[in-house]
Structure formats: structure tokens, C-alpha cells
PDB file of C-alpha atoms in Angstrom:
ATOM      1  CA  SER A   1      -5.865  22.334   4.109  1.00 52.00           C
ATOM      2  CA  ASP A   2      -6.071  24.107   0.653  1.00 61.00           C
ATOM      3  CA  PHE A   3      -3.958  21.464  -1.212  1.00 67.00           C
ATOM      4  CA  ALA A   4      -1.874  18.303  -0.684  1.00 72.00           C
ATOM      5  CA  ILE A   5       1.817  17.520  -1.429  1.00 78.00           C
ATOM      6  CA  LYS A   6       2.226  14.138  -2.988  1.00 82.00           C
ATOM      7  CA  GLN A   7       6.029  13.920  -2.590  1.00 87.00           C
ATOM      8  CA  ALA A   8       8.687  16.349  -1.451  1.00 91.00           C
ATOM      9  CA  TYR A   9      11.857  15.071  -0.293  1.00 93.00           C
ATOM     10  CA  VAL A  10      15.769  15.267  -0.258  1.00 96.00           C
ATOM     11  CA  ASN A  11      17.639  12.535  -2.012  1.00 95.00           C
ATOM     12  CA  VAL A  12      21.147  11.835  -0.970  1.00 95.00           C
ATOM     13  CA  ARG A  13      23.449   8.989  -2.059  1.00 95.00           C
ATOM     14  CA  THR A  14      26.151   7.874   0.743  1.00 95.00           C
ATOM     15  CA  PRO A  15      29.239   6.223  -0.875  1.00 94.00           C
ATOM     16  CA  VAL A  16      28.913   3.114   1.380  1.00 93.00           C
ATOM     17  CA  GLY A  17      29.411  -0.386  -0.461  1.00 92.00           C
ATOM     18  CA  ASN A  18      27.157  -0.009  -3.650  1.00 93.00           C
ATOM     19  CA  GLY A  19      25.732   3.153  -2.275  1.00 94.00           C
ATOM     20  CA  ILE A  20      22.852   3.984   0.219  1.00 96.00           C
ATOM     21  CA  GLU A  21      20.143   5.969  -1.098  1.00 96.00           C
ATOM     22  CA  TRP A  22      18.387   8.401   1.389  1.00 97.00           C
ATOM     23  CA  LYS A  23      14.991   9.969   1.231  1.00 96.00           C
ATOM     24  CA  MET A  24      14.107  12.631   3.928  1.00 96.00           C
ATOM     25  CA  GLY A  25      10.674  14.040   3.637  1.00 95.00           C
ATOM     26  CA  VAL A  26       7.389  13.190   2.199  1.00 93.00           C
ATOM     27  CA  PHE A  27       7.501  10.021   0.181  1.00 94.00           C
ATOM     28  CA  ASP A  28       5.272   7.274  -1.180  1.00 93.00           C
ATOM     29  CA  THR A  29       4.774   4.148   0.778  1.00 94.00           C
ATOM     30  CA  ILE A  30       7.024   1.290   0.185  1.00 95.00           C
ATOM     31  CA  ILE A  31       4.538  -1.620  -0.060  1.00 96.00           C
ATOM     32  CA  GLY A  32       1.597  -2.354  -2.390  1.00 95.00           C
ATOM     33  CA  TYR A  33       1.370  -3.962  -6.044  1.00 96.00           C
ATOM     34  CA  GLU A  34      -0.328  -0.624  -7.464  1.00 94.00           C
ATOM     35  CA  ALA A  35       1.339   2.768  -7.653  1.00 91.00           C
ATOM     36  CA  PHE A  36      -0.200   6.275  -6.521  1.00 87.00           C
ATOM     37  CA  ASN A  37      -0.486   7.459  -9.926  1.00 86.00           C
ATOM     38  CA  TYR A  38      -3.153   5.948 -12.154  1.00 86.00           C
ATOM     39  CA  ASN A  39      -1.311   5.737 -15.306  1.00 88.00           C
ATOM     40  CA  ALA A  40       1.489   3.492 -13.509  1.00 89.00           C
ATOM     41  CA  ASN A  41      -1.240   0.980 -12.872  1.00 93.00           C
ATOM     42  CA  PRO A  42      -2.752  -1.772 -15.139  1.00 93.00           C
ATOM     43  CA  ASN A  43      -6.239  -0.763 -14.527  1.00 96.00           C
ATOM     44  CA  TYR A  44      -7.787   2.613 -13.839  1.00 95.00           C
ATOM     45  CA  THR A  45      -9.744   1.751 -10.801  1.00 95.00           C
ATOM     46  CA  ARG A  46      -7.899   1.072  -7.278  1.00 94.00           C
ATOM     47  CA  SER A  47      -7.698  -2.299  -6.043  1.00 96.00           C
ATOM     48  CA  LEU A  48      -9.092  -3.572  -2.813  1.00 94.00           C
ATOM     49  CA  GLY A  49      -5.467  -3.969  -1.539  1.00 95.00           C
ATOM     50  CA  TRP A  50      -4.897  -0.389  -2.169  1.00 94.00           C
ATOM     51  CA  GLY A  51      -7.892   0.601   0.022  1.00 92.00           C
ATOM     52  CA  ILE A  52      -6.237  -1.021   3.125  1.00 91.00           C
ATOM     53  CA  GLU A  53      -2.470   0.187   2.556  1.00 93.00           C
ATOM     54  CA  PRO A  54      -0.855   3.281   3.787  1.00 92.00           C
ATOM     55  CA  THR A  55      -0.113   5.836   1.058  1.00 91.00           C
ATOM     56  CA  GLN A  56       2.494   8.355   1.956  1.00 91.00           C
ATOM     57  CA  HIS A  57       4.998   8.865   5.076  1.00 92.00           C
ATOM     58  CA  THR A  58       6.777  11.865   6.199  1.00 92.00           C
ATOM     59  CA  GLY A  59      10.310  10.377   7.558  1.00 94.00           C
ATOM     60  CA  LEU A  60      13.398   8.858   6.406  1.00 97.00           C
ATOM     61  CA  LEU A  61      13.937   5.895   4.161  1.00 97.00           C
ATOM     62  CA  ALA A  62      17.430   4.317   3.361  1.00 97.00           C
ATOM     63  CA  SER A  63      17.768   2.065   0.058  1.00 97.00           C
ATOM     64  CA  TYR A  64      20.425  -0.337  -0.635  1.00 97.00           C
ATOM     65  CA  GLN A  65      21.155  -2.513  -3.703  1.00 96.00           C
ATOM     66  CA  ILE A  66      22.963  -5.504  -2.310  1.00 96.00           C
ATOM     67  CA  ASN A  67      23.570  -6.959  -5.566  1.00 94.00           C
ATOM     68  CA  ASP A  68      21.968  -7.548  -9.019  1.00 91.00           C
ATOM     69  CA  ILE A  69      19.377  -9.571  -7.336  1.00 95.00           C
ATOM     70  CA  VAL A  70      18.500  -8.428  -3.955  1.00 96.00           C
ATOM     71  CA  SER A  71      17.592  -5.119  -2.644  1.00 97.00           C
ATOM     72  CA  VAL A  72      16.146  -3.790   0.659  1.00 97.00           C
ATOM     73  CA  ALA A  73      14.721  -0.730   2.404  1.00 98.00           C
ATOM     74  CA  ALA A  74      14.167   0.346   5.638  1.00 98.00           C
ATOM     75  CA  GLY A  75      12.865   3.624   7.228  1.00 97.00           C
ATOM     76  CA  VAL A  76      11.065   5.531  10.090  1.00 96.00           C
ATOM     77  CA  ALA A  77       8.200   7.947   9.744  1.00 94.00           C
ATOM     78  CA  GLU A  78       6.016  10.219  11.873  1.00 89.00           C
ATOM     79  CA  THR A  79       3.006   7.994  11.672  1.00 87.00           C
ATOM     80  CA  ALA A  80       1.598   5.288   9.364  1.00 87.00           C
ATOM     81  CA  GLY A  81      -0.710   7.828   7.663  1.00 84.00           C
ATOM     82  CA  ALA A  82      -0.305  10.233   5.060  1.00 84.00           C
ATOM     83  CA  THR A  83      -0.715  13.557   7.060  1.00 82.00           C
ATOM     84  CA  ILE A  84       2.345  15.596   6.603  1.00 83.00           C
ATOM     85  CA  ASN A  85       4.133  16.687  10.001  1.00 80.00           C
ATOM     86  CA  ASP A  86       1.541  15.120  12.222  1.00 78.00           C
ATOM     87  CA  ARG A  87       2.021  12.720  15.328  1.00 78.00           C
ATOM     88  CA  PRO A  88      -0.155   9.844  16.712  1.00 74.00           C
ATOM     89  CA  TRP A  89      -2.432  10.815  19.798  1.00 68.00           C
ATOM     90  CA  TYR A  90      -1.665   8.990  23.066  1.00 66.00           C
ATOM     91  CA  HIS A  91      -3.067   9.109  26.516  1.00 61.00           C
ATOM     92  CA  PRO A  92      -0.565   9.537  29.480  1.00 61.00           C
ATOM     93  CA  GLY A  93      -2.435   7.516  31.883  1.00 59.00           C
ATOM     94  CA  GLY A  94      -2.146   4.394  29.616  1.00 56.00           C
ATOM     95  CA  VAL A  95      -5.168   2.053  29.159  1.00 53.00           C
ATOM     96  CA  GLY A  96      -7.665   1.879  31.935  1.00 45.00           C
ATOM     97  CA  PRO A  97     -10.940   0.152  32.436  1.00 43.00           C
ATOM     98  CA  GLY A  98     -13.602   1.106  29.946  1.00 47.00           C
ATOM     99  CA  GLY A  99     -11.127   3.180  28.003  1.00 48.00           C
ATOM    100  CA  LEU A 100      -9.946   6.711  28.777  1.00 47.00           C
ATOM    101  CA  GLY A 101     -11.746   8.642  26.330  1.00 48.00           C
ATOM    102  CA  ASN A 102     -14.326  10.398  28.627  1.00 47.00           C
ATOM    103  CA  ASP A 103     -11.468  12.612  30.500  1.00 52.00           C
ATOM    104  CA  GLY A 104     -10.082  14.175  27.199  1.00 54.00           C
ATOM    105  CA  ASN A 105      -6.510  13.911  28.322  1.00 61.00           C
ATOM    106  CA  PHE A 106      -5.137  12.848  25.011  1.00 63.00           C
ATOM    107  CA  THR A 107      -2.066  14.663  23.536  1.00 66.00           C
ATOM    108  CA  LYS A 108       0.383  14.311  20.661  1.00 65.00           C
ATOM    109  CA  ASP A 109       2.961  11.712  20.980  1.00 67.00           C
ATOM    110  CA  GLN A 110       6.487  13.095  19.849  1.00 68.00           C
ATOM    111  CA  TRP A 111       8.265   9.895  20.173  1.00 69.00           C
ATOM    112  CA  ASN A 112       6.044   7.039  19.100  1.00 79.00           C
ATOM    113  CA  LEU A 113       7.281   6.438  15.310  1.00 88.00           C
ATOM    114  CA  ALA A 114       6.144   4.530  12.551  1.00 91.00           C
ATOM    115  CA  TYR A 115       8.776   1.694  11.185  1.00 95.00           C
ATOM    116  CA  MET A 116       8.896   0.168   7.768  1.00 97.00           C
ATOM    117  CA  GLY A 117      10.861  -2.293   6.020  1.00 98.00           C
ATOM    118  CA  ALA A 118      10.952  -4.099   2.620  1.00 98.00           C
ATOM    119  CA  VAL A 119      13.005  -6.654   0.472  1.00 98.00           C
ATOM    120  CA  ALA A 120      12.734  -7.224  -3.337  1.00 97.00           C
ATOM    121  CA  VAL A 121      14.391 -10.180  -5.290  1.00 97.00           C
ATOM    122  CA  THR A 122      14.626  -9.874  -9.340  1.00 95.00           C
ATOM    123  CA  ALA A 123      15.302 -12.880 -11.259  1.00 93.00           C
ATOM    124  CA  PRO A 124      18.925 -12.495 -13.133  1.00 91.00           C
ATOM    125  CA  GLU A 125      19.028 -12.536 -17.134  1.00 86.00           C
ATOM    126  CA  ASP A 126      20.094 -16.056 -17.193  1.00 85.00           C
ATOM    127  CA  MET A 127      16.925 -17.347 -16.028  1.00 85.00           C
ATOM    128  CA  GLY A 128      15.586 -17.224 -19.340  1.00 82.00           C
ATOM    129  CA  ALA A 129      11.839 -16.310 -19.710  1.00 82.00           C
ATOM    130  CA  LEU A 130      11.815 -15.783 -16.036  1.00 86.00           C
ATOM    131  CA  ALA A 131      14.295 -12.883 -16.139  1.00 87.00           C
ATOM    132  CA  GLY A 132      13.065  -9.605 -14.726  1.00 87.00           C
ATOM    133  CA  SER A 133      10.612 -11.252 -12.461  1.00 93.00           C
ATOM    134  CA  THR A 134      10.310  -9.823  -9.100  1.00 95.00           C
ATOM    135  CA  LEU A 135       9.169 -11.184  -5.570  1.00 96.00           C
ATOM    136  CA  TYR A 136       8.717  -8.573  -2.924  1.00 97.00           C
ATOM    137  CA  GLY A 137       7.760  -8.411   0.735  1.00 97.00           C
ATOM    138  CA  GLY A 138       7.300  -5.414   3.143  1.00 97.00           C
ATOM    139  CA  VAL A 139       5.891  -4.233   6.556  1.00 97.00           C
ATOM    140  CA  VAL A 140       4.641  -0.867   7.978  1.00 96.00           C
ATOM    141  CA  TYR A 141       4.269  -0.703  11.522  1.00 94.00           C
ATOM    142  CA  GLY A 142       2.929   2.298  13.588  1.00 89.00           C
ATOM    143  CA  ARG A 143       0.083   4.455  14.786  1.00 82.00           C
ATOM    144  CA  ASN A 144      -2.057   6.452  12.379  1.00 75.00           C
ATOM    145  CA  SER A 145      -2.521  10.196  12.583  1.00 66.00           C
ATOM    146  CA  GLY A 146      -6.168  11.626  12.721  1.00 57.00           C
ATOM    147  CA  SER A 147      -8.327  12.154  15.845  1.00 54.00           C
ATOM    148  CA  ALA A 148      -7.789  10.929  19.358  1.00 53.00           C
ATOM    149  CA  THR A 149     -10.705   8.471  18.897  1.00 54.00           C
ATOM    150  CA  ASP A 150      -8.620   6.653  16.418  1.00 57.00           C
ATOM    151  CA  ALA A 151      -5.333   6.427  18.575  1.00 61.00           C
ATOM    152  CA  GLY A 152      -4.624   2.718  17.507  1.00 73.00           C
ATOM    153  CA  ASN A 153      -1.682   0.748  16.318  1.00 82.00           C
ATOM    154  CA  GLN A 154      -1.727  -0.858  12.920  1.00 87.00           C
ATOM    155  CA  THR A 155       0.530  -3.390  10.958  1.00 93.00           C
ATOM    156  CA  SER A 156       0.376  -3.660   7.199  1.00 95.00           C
ATOM    157  CA  TRP A 157       1.848  -6.770   5.934  1.00 97.00           C
ATOM    158  CA  TYR A 158       2.422  -7.093   2.086  1.00 98.00           C
ATOM    159  CA  ALA A 159       3.686  -9.790  -0.269  1.00 98.00           C
ATOM    160  CA  GLY A 160       3.698  -9.493  -4.258  1.00 97.00           C
ATOM    161  CA  ALA A 161       5.183 -11.036  -7.450  1.00 96.00           C
ATOM    162  CA  THR A 162       5.365 -10.047 -11.159  1.00 95.00           C
ATOM    163  CA  VAL A 163       6.357 -13.060 -13.179  1.00 94.00           C
ATOM    164  CA  ALA A 164       7.333 -12.929 -16.985  1.00 90.00           C
ATOM    165  CA  THR A 165       6.099 -15.743 -18.868  1.00 91.00           C
ATOM    166  CA  PRO A 166       7.163 -17.730 -21.768  1.00 91.00           C
ATOM    167  CA  VAL A 167       4.448 -16.330 -23.923  1.00 92.00           C
ATOM    168  CA  GLU A 168       5.701 -13.063 -25.530  1.00 90.00           C
ATOM    169  CA  GLY A 169       4.158 -10.029 -24.199  1.00 91.00           C
ATOM    170  CA  LEU A 170       2.185 -11.728 -21.233  1.00 94.00           C
ATOM    171  CA  SER A 171       3.191 -11.284 -17.619  1.00 93.00           C
ATOM    172  CA  VAL A 172       1.075 -12.455 -14.659  1.00 96.00           C
ATOM    173  CA  GLY A 173       1.298 -11.103 -10.907  1.00 96.00           C
ATOM    174  CA  GLY A 174      -0.073 -11.624  -7.404  1.00 97.00           C
ATOM    175  CA  ALA A 175      -0.474  -9.485  -4.213  1.00 97.00           C
ATOM    176  CA  PHE A 176      -1.248 -10.250  -0.724  1.00 98.00           C
ATOM    177  CA  ASP A 177      -2.186  -7.661   1.911  1.00 96.00           C
ATOM    178  CA  TYR A 178      -2.942  -8.158   5.455  1.00 95.00           C
ATOM    179  CA  LEU A 179      -3.959  -5.031   7.996  1.00 92.00           C
ATOM    180  CA  ASP A 180      -4.167  -5.535  11.528  1.00 90.00           C
ATOM    181  CA  TYR A 181      -5.580  -2.554  13.680  1.00 84.00           C
ATOM    182  CA  GLN A 182      -5.986  -2.418  17.497  1.00 78.00           C
ATOM    183  CA  ASP A 183      -7.920   0.273  19.311  1.00 70.00           C
ATOM    184  CA  THR A 184      -5.204   0.902  21.929  1.00 63.00           C
ATOM    185  CA  TYR A 185      -7.315   2.955  24.435  1.00 59.00           C
ATOM    186  CA  GLY A 186     -10.827   1.477  24.245  1.00 58.00           C
ATOM    187  CA  MET A 187     -12.153   4.436  22.376  1.00 55.00           C
ATOM    188  CA  GLY A 188     -14.395   2.416  20.449  1.00 55.00           C
ATOM    189  CA  ALA A 189     -12.484   2.367  17.034  1.00 57.00           C
ATOM    190  CA  ALA A 190     -12.785  -0.768  14.865  1.00 64.00           C
ATOM    191  CA  SER A 191     -10.435  -3.310  15.877  1.00 74.00           C
ATOM    192  CA  GLY A 192      -9.738  -6.539  13.968  1.00 81.00           C
ATOM    193  CA  SER A 193      -7.933  -7.447  10.645  1.00 88.00           C
ATOM    194  CA  THR A 194      -8.731  -7.779   7.037  1.00 90.00           C
ATOM    195  CA  TRP A 195      -6.845  -9.275   4.071  1.00 93.00           C
ATOM    196  CA  VAL A 196      -6.867  -8.902   0.206  1.00 95.00           C
ATOM    197  CA  ALA A 197      -5.575 -11.445  -2.199  1.00 97.00           C
ATOM    198  CA  GLY A 198      -5.307 -10.443  -5.706  1.00 97.00           C
ATOM    199  CA  LEU A 199      -4.159 -11.924  -9.297  1.00 98.00           C
ATOM    200  CA  TYR A 200      -2.951  -9.592 -12.043  1.00 98.00           C
ATOM    201  CA  ALA A 201      -2.445 -10.608 -15.773  1.00 97.00           C
ATOM    202  CA  SER A 202      -1.202  -8.144 -18.592  1.00 96.00           C
ATOM    203  CA  TYR A 203      -0.811  -8.909 -22.253  1.00 97.00           C
ATOM    204  CA  GLN A 204       0.917  -6.620 -24.961  1.00 96.00           C
ATOM    205  CA  ALA A 205      -1.355  -7.344 -27.790  1.00 95.00           C
ATOM    206  CA  THR A 206       0.392  -4.570 -30.308  1.00 94.00           C
ATOM    207  CA  GLU A 207       2.913  -1.841 -29.950  1.00 93.00           C
ATOM    208  CA  LYS A 208      -0.118   0.241 -28.924  1.00 95.00           C
ATOM    209  CA  LEU A 209      -2.544  -2.036 -27.516  1.00 96.00           C
ATOM    210  CA  SER A 210      -2.399  -3.862 -24.145  1.00 96.00           C
ATOM    211  CA  LEU A 211      -4.931  -5.758 -22.209  1.00 97.00           C
ATOM    212  CA  HIS A 212      -4.982  -6.178 -18.297  1.00 98.00           C
ATOM    213  CA  ALA A 213      -7.045  -8.121 -15.889  1.00 98.00           C
ATOM    214  CA  ARG A 214      -7.357  -8.196 -12.132  1.00 98.00           C
ATOM    215  CA  GLY A 215      -9.234 -10.397  -9.720  1.00 98.00           C
ATOM    216  CA  GLU A 216      -9.317  -9.926  -6.111  1.00 97.00           C
ATOM    217  CA  TYR A 217     -10.928 -11.386  -2.672  1.00 96.00           C
ATOM    218  CA  GLN A 218     -11.343  -9.406   0.477  1.00 93.00           C
ATOM    219  CA  ARG A 219     -12.006 -10.902   3.923  1.00 91.00           C
ATOM    220  CA  GLY A 220     -12.727  -8.600   6.793  1.00 87.00           C
ATOM    221  CA  ASN A 221     -12.753  -9.701  10.542  1.00 81.00           C
ATOM    222  CA  SER A 222     -14.612  -8.143  13.527  1.00 66.00           C
ATOM    223  CA  GLY A 223     -14.592  -4.495  13.358  1.00 65.00           C
ATOM    224  CA  LEU A 224     -12.854  -4.115   9.903  1.00 68.00           C
ATOM    225  CA  SER A 225     -15.256  -6.488   8.306  1.00 61.00           C
ATOM    226  CA  GLY A 226     -16.805  -3.548   6.218  1.00 58.00           C
ATOM    227  CA  ALA A 227     -20.382  -4.444   7.240  1.00 57.00           C
ATOM    228  CA  PRO A 228     -22.825  -1.578   7.456  1.00 54.00           C
ATOM    229  CA  ALA A 229     -23.406  -0.001  10.856  1.00 53.00           C
ATOM    230  CA  GLY A 230     -25.666  -1.945  13.244  1.00 53.00           C
ATOM    231  CA  THR A 231     -25.144  -5.237  11.538  1.00 54.00           C
ATOM    232  CA  THR A 232     -24.150  -8.284  13.906  1.00 53.00           C
ATOM    233  CA  GLU A 233     -22.171 -10.244  11.261  1.00 55.00           C
ATOM    234  CA  PRO A 234     -18.581 -10.167  12.521  1.00 59.00           C
ATOM    235  CA  LYS A 235     -17.127 -10.931   9.143  1.00 71.00           C
ATOM    236  CA  GLY A 236     -17.390  -9.638   5.517  1.00 81.00           C
ATOM    237  CA  GLU A 237     -16.320 -10.448   1.849  1.00 89.00           C
ATOM    238  CA  HIS A 238     -15.684  -8.665  -0.898  1.00 92.00           C
ATOM    239  CA  TRP A 239     -14.899  -9.998  -4.625  1.00 95.00           C
ATOM    240  CA  GLU A 240     -14.090  -7.891  -7.561  1.00 97.00           C
ATOM    241  CA  GLY A 241     -12.978  -8.335 -11.280  1.00 97.00           C
ATOM    242  CA  THR A 242     -11.656  -5.799 -13.646  1.00 98.00           C
ATOM    243  CA  VAL A 243     -10.702  -5.913 -17.126  1.00 98.00           C
ATOM    244  CA  THR A 244      -9.137  -3.121 -18.848  1.00 98.00           C
ATOM    245  CA  ALA A 245      -8.188  -2.414 -22.466  1.00 98.00           C
ATOM    246  CA  GLN A 246      -5.383   0.492 -22.984  1.00 97.00           C
ATOM    247  CA  TYR A 247      -4.511   1.896 -26.177  1.00 96.00           C
ATOM    248  CA  ASP A 248      -1.296   4.338 -26.415  1.00 94.00           C
ATOM    249  CA  LEU A 249      -2.559   7.162 -28.527  1.00 92.00           C
ATOM    250  CA  TRP A 250       0.745   8.951 -28.542  1.00 90.00           C
ATOM    251  CA  GLU A 251       3.497   9.765 -26.185  1.00 87.00           C
ATOM    252  CA  ASN A 252       2.184  10.459 -22.683  1.00 86.00           C
ATOM    253  CA  VAL A 253      -1.248  10.246 -23.695  1.00 92.00           C
ATOM    254  CA  LEU A 254      -3.374   6.981 -23.326  1.00 92.00           C
ATOM    255  CA  ALA A 255      -7.097   6.084 -23.557  1.00 95.00           C
ATOM    256  CA  ARG A 256      -8.588   3.331 -21.459  1.00 96.00           C
ATOM    257  CA  LEU A 257     -11.766   1.268 -21.789  1.00 97.00           C
ATOM    258  CA  GLU A 258     -12.591  -0.574 -18.214  1.00 98.00           C
ATOM    259  CA  PHE A 259     -15.164  -2.855 -16.978  1.00 98.00           C
ATOM    260  CA  ARG A 260     -15.486  -3.855 -13.048  1.00 97.00           C
ATOM    261  CA  TRP A 261     -17.854  -6.025 -11.005  1.00 97.00           C
ATOM    262  CA  ASP A 262     -18.161  -6.021  -7.315  1.00 95.00           C
ATOM    263  CA  ASN A 263     -19.642  -8.318  -5.224  1.00 93.00           C
ATOM    264  CA  MET A 264     -19.988  -7.717  -1.290  1.00 86.00           C
ATOM    265  CA  ASN A 265     -21.441 -10.078   1.244  1.00 81.00           C
ATOM    266  CA  TYR A 266     -21.938  -9.492   5.080  1.00 67.00           C
TER     267      TYR A 266
END
């Protein structure tokens, strides 16, 4: 509990076809437009989509480059959450009327794994201005770790694209995240769904100066609306807009000036 490990895995390549890359250990999630490291993202603040995605997994991941255009990945993990070497809770008696939380008979499930898969399609060089553009889709399904009061199944769907444009230095992108969570044992956890749609734009103005913009809309349903406790509104809306100016001072050192606006309605 004193410190966290971001990634710690063994990387092995199997000489089958174009080569299968294996990761075994703790690795970053395979879905999402933004990365774990702030400097790898166009904006400093996290997106709303990031807030509903998994972050890390403990398990086994296989990646395969079918050709220059298509790559795929698939894997299994202990849970859909980031806790290392943890297992999801379950109740041996299954689901009963009114839930089963009062008897306290929960235990760790050693066989209920999380599953994930993704595919990426990259535009080839002969597509002119669109060369290098990427379409990406993925899904993570399983139970989270944590407490027995949160022993539910969750499914995270993701679709995203990064598109080069005929305007030199300008690229645009889009992302869609959908999270569905179900309280498996009637323990009173928030069941429902929420989704986020986002648009991105980046412009390399000079060798050192780049400008970035992001706009997002989030819609929550039922228990995942994000509404304050005690409210009766089953749905919530969240808008955010972010603009960022980045200046690369020198190698591995950058400065950012950022403005963000959020509006939440319940």
C-alpha cells in the first residue's frame, strides 16, 4: 500500500507468422484515446472518457501485426481493474431475492477472469494526406476488484480515430467510450451505463509550438449519471472544452498553458 507499480511485465515474441508479441504481468489497458502519461496526451487534464475507462491490468496480452494495415490484440486479466494480484468478489449462493449482502458470505473468485480485445487499422502510405491515419476499436469485459459491495460485471467499449489532414501540421481525432455496469448481487451499487463522445484537434504551428483543442459530451444513465446523492434525476449531462498551448523548451522538457471549461447538468 506504500507505492504503486505502473507496468511490470515480461515481453516475449513467438516466431509464428509475422510474430506474436506476448506481455505477461502488469500492463496498460488496451483501450482509450489518451495514455497514462500526461506528456503523451495532447492536453494536460484528463478527458471525461479517461474517467470511465480501465487503466491497468494484471494478466496476459497477445498482439499480432497481420499486415501493414491491420493489427489485433487479445488478452485475459485477473480483473477489469488496476489492483495488482487481486480477484473479484462473488457469492457462492448466487443471486437471491433482495440481494445477499447481509450474510457476509462473499469470497474471492479465482476463475472469473476479465477479457479484452482490440483491432487497429492504419491507412497506408499510398493514401496521400490520409497516410498514417488510424481507426481503433476495443472492448474490456469482466468484474472489478475492490469491495464485495461493488461485485458487479462491467463492459467497456471504445472506438477512436486519429486522422491526418491535407493541412500541413493539422490532425484531428474522435473518441467514443461506453461503460455498462451491473450490480450482480443486489448490493446497492450503482448499476447503469454512461457514454462519452469527444473530438480532438492538434496543430503544429512551429517546430516547438503546438496548439491542441478537445471537446467532450458525457451522458450518464440511472446509477451512473454522476448526480449528487439524494437526487432523483436518473440522467446527467457533462460538457467540457479544453484548449492547450504547448512549447517544447528543449529535449524532454515542455511547458503548457491550458484553459478548461466544464458544465454539469443533472
